[in-house]
Coordinates of C-alpha atoms in Angstrom, one line a residue:
X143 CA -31.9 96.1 -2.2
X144 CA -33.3 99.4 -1.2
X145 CA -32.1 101.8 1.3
X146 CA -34.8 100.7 4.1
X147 CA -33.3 97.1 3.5
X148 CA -29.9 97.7 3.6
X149 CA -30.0 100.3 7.1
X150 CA -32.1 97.6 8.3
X151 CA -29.4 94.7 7.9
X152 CA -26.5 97.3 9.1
X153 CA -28.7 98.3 12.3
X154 CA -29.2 94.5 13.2
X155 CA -26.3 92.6 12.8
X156 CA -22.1 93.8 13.6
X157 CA -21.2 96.7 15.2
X158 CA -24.4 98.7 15.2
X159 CA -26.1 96.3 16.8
X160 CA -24.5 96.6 19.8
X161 CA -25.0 100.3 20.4
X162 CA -28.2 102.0 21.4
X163 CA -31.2 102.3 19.5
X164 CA -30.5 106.3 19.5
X165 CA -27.1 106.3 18.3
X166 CA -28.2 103.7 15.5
X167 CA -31.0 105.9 14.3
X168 CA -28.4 109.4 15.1
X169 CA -26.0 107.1 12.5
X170 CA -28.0 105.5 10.1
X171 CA -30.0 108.9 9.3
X172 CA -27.1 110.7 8.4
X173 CA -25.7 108.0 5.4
X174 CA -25.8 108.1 2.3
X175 CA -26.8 104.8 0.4
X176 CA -25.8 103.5 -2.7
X177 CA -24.8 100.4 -4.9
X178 CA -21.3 99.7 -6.5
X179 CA -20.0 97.5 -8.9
X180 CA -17.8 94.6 -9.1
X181 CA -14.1 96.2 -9.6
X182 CA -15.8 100.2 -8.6
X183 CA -13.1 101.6 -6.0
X184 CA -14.1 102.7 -2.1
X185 CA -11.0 104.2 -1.0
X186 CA -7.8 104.8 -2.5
X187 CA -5.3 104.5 0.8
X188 CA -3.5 107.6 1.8
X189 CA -6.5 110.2 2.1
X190 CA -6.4 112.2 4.6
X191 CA -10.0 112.1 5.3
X192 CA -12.1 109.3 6.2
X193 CA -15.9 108.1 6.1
X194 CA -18.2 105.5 8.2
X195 CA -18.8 102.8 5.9
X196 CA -21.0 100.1 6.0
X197 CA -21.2 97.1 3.7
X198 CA -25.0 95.5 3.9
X199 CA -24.4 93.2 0.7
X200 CA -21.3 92.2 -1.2
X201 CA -17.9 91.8 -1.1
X202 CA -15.1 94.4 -0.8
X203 CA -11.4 93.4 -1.0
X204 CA -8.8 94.9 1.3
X205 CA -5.4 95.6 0.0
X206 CA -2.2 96.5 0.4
X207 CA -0.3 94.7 -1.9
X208 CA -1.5 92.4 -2.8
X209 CA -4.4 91.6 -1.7
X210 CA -5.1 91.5 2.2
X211 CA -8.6 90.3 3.0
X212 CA -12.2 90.2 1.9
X213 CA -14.5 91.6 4.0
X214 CA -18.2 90.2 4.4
X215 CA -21.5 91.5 5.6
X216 CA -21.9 93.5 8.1
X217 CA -18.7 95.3 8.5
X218 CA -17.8 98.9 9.1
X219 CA -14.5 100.6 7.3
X220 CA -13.1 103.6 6.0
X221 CA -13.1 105.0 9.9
X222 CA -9.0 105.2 10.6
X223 CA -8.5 108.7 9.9
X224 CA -11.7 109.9 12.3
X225 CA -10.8 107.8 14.9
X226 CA -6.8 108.7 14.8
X227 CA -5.9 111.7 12.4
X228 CA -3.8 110.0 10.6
X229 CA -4.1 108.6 6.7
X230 CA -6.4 105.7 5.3
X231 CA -3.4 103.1 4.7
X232 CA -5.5 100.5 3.1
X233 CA -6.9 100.4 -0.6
X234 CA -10.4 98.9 -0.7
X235 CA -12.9 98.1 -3.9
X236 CA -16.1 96.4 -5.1
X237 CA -15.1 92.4 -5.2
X238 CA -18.7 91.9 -5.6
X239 CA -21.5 94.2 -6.6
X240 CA -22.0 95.9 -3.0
X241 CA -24.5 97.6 -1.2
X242 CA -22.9 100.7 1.1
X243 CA -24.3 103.4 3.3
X244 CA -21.0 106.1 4.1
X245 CA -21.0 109.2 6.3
X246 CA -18.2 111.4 5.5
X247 CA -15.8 112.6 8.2
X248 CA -17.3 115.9 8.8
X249 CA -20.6 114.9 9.5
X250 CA -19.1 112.4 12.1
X251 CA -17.0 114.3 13.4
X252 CA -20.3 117.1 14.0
X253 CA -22.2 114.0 15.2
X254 CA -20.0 113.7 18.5
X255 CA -19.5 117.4 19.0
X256 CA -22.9 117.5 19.8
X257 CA -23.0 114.1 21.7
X258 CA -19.3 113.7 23.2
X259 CA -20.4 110.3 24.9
X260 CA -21.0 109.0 22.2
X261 CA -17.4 108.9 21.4
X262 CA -17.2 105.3 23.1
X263 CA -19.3 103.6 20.9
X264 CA -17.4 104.7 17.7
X265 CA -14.0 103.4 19.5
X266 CA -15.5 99.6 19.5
X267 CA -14.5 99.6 15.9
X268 CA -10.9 100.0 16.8
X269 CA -11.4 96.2 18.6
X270 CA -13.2 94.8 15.5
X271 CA -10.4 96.3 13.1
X272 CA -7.8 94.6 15.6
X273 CA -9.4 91.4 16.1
X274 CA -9.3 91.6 11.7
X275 CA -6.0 92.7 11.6
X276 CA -4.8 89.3 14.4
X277 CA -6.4 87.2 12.1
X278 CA -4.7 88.3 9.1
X279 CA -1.3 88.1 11.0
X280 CA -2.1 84.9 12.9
X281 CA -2.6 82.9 9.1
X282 CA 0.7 84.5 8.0
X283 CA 2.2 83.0 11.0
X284 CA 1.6 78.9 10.0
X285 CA 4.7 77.7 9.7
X286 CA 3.0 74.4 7.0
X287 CA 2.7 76.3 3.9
X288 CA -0.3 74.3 3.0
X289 CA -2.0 74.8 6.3
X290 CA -1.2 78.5 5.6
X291 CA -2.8 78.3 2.2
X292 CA -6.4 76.6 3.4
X293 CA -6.3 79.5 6.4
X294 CA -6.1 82.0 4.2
X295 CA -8.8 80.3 1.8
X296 CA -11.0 80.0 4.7
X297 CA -10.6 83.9 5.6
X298 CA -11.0 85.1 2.6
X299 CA -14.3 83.5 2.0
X300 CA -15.8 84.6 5.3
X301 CA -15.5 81.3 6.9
X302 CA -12.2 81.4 8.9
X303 CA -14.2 80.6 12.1
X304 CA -17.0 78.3 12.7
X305 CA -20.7 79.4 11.8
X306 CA -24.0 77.6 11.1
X307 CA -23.4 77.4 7.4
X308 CA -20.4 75.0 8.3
X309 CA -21.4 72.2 6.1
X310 CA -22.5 74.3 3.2
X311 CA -20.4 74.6 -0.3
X312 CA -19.2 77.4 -0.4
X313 CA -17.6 79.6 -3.8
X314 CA -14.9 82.1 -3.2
X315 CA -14.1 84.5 -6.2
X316 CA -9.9 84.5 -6.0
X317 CA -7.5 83.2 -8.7
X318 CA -4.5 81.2 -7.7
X319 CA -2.3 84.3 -8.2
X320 CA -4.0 86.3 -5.6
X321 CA -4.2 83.3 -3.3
X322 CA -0.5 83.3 -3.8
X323 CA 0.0 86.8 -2.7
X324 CA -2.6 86.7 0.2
X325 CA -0.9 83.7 1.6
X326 CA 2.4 84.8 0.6
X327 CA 3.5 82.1 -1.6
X328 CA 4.5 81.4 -4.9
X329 CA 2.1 81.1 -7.8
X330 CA 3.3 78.0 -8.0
X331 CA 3.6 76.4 -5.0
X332 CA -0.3 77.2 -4.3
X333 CA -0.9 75.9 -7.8
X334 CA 0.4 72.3 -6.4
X335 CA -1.6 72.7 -2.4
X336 CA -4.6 73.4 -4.6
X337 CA -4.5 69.8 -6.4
X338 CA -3.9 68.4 -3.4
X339 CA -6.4 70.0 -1.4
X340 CA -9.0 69.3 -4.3
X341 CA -7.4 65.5 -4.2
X342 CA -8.5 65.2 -0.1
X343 CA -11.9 66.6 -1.7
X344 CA -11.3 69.5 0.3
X345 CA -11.8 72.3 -2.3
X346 CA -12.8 72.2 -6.4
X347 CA -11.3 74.5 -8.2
X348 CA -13.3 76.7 -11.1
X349 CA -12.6 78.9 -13.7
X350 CA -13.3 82.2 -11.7
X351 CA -12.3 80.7 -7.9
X352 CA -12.8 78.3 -5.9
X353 CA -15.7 75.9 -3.8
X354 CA -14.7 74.7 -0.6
X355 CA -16.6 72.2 -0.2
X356 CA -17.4 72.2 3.3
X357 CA -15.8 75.0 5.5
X358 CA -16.0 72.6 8.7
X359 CA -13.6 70.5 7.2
X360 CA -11.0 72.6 5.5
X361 CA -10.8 74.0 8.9
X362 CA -10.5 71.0 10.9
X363 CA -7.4 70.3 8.4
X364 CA -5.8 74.1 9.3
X365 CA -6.7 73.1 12.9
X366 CA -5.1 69.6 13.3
X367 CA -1.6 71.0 11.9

């Protein structure tokens, strides 16, 4: 994917999308673009200085510890520290290869010196890292421990809501272990709710993750509970 592909993706889908064509352009002009590797780091947690970030391809993973979330194209990160002053507190890396355009926080931060309004359109992503963070909590919240475990499955490949690509196979790259720690349960327990989920014909498990067969109906299963 080449740079003019990848702004082209982040300018028309997620939170760029929404915003005016002259703040997307004022935005997209300023990044720098550039391809990671599977296992590369993004951000450490703790710095005190943030960037924009935009993922147009892959898969990055979200962590405290262990791991929190995946997050899927087109989403926007790295932002906390412009938005509030205070320290990254999440850890994020390269799940996938991924395709990222970043603006450092100085270049931001000159960005709405000049253009003060503009100000409001940055805070949306304090919604869409809320609306994240709900979802994260609300999975941790099912009380059935195997309802808890396909949730967290769901959310992790990108599917924890409905979308056209409902009915399509899907392959998320997570081992049992991490499952375990995402859904926060034992290695073993998961190990036993992923038999049975692949005995319902819910899931198959692989060698490097697992398919769900059809997101529609490991969700209906979370959503009858």
């Amino acid at each position: 994917m080449n740079r003019e592909q990848g702004l082209e993706i982040l300018r028309s889908g997620g939170w760029l999308s929404a915003t005016p064509a002259e703040f997307q352009e004022a935005i997209l002009s300023r990044c720098a673009w550039g391809r990671l590797e599977a296992g590369a780091p993004i951000q450490a947690g703790g710095e005190e200085a943030g960037e924009l970030i935009g993922l147009a391809r892959g898969i990055v993973a979200m962590r405290t510890m262990p791991i929190m979330h995946f997050v899927h194209p087109v989403f926007w990160f790295g932002y906390v520290p412009i938005l509030t002053g205070q320290p990254r507190r999440i850890a994020a890396s390269a799940r996938s290869p991924v395709w990222l355009a970043r603006i450092p926080q100085a270049t931001v931060r000159a960005l709405l010196a000049e253009r003060p309004e503009w100000w409001r359109h940055l805070m949306q992503l304090s919604i869409i890292y809320g609306d994240v963070s709900q979802t994260v909590a609300a999975d941790l919240l099912i009380r059935d421990s195997e309802r808890r475990c396909a949730a967290v499955l769901l959310r992790l490949g990108g599917r924890r809501f409905g979308g056209p690509d409902d009915k399509v196979p899907l392959e998320v790259s997570v081992t049992q272990n991490e499952l375990a720690g995402a859904a926060n349960l034992s290695r073993n327990s998961v190990g036993t709710m992923v038999q049975r989920l692949k005995e319902r014909a819910l899931i198959e498990p692989g060698y490097r993750g697992m398919t769900i067969r059809s997101p529609a109906a490991l969700r209906a299963f979370v959503d009858r509970g």
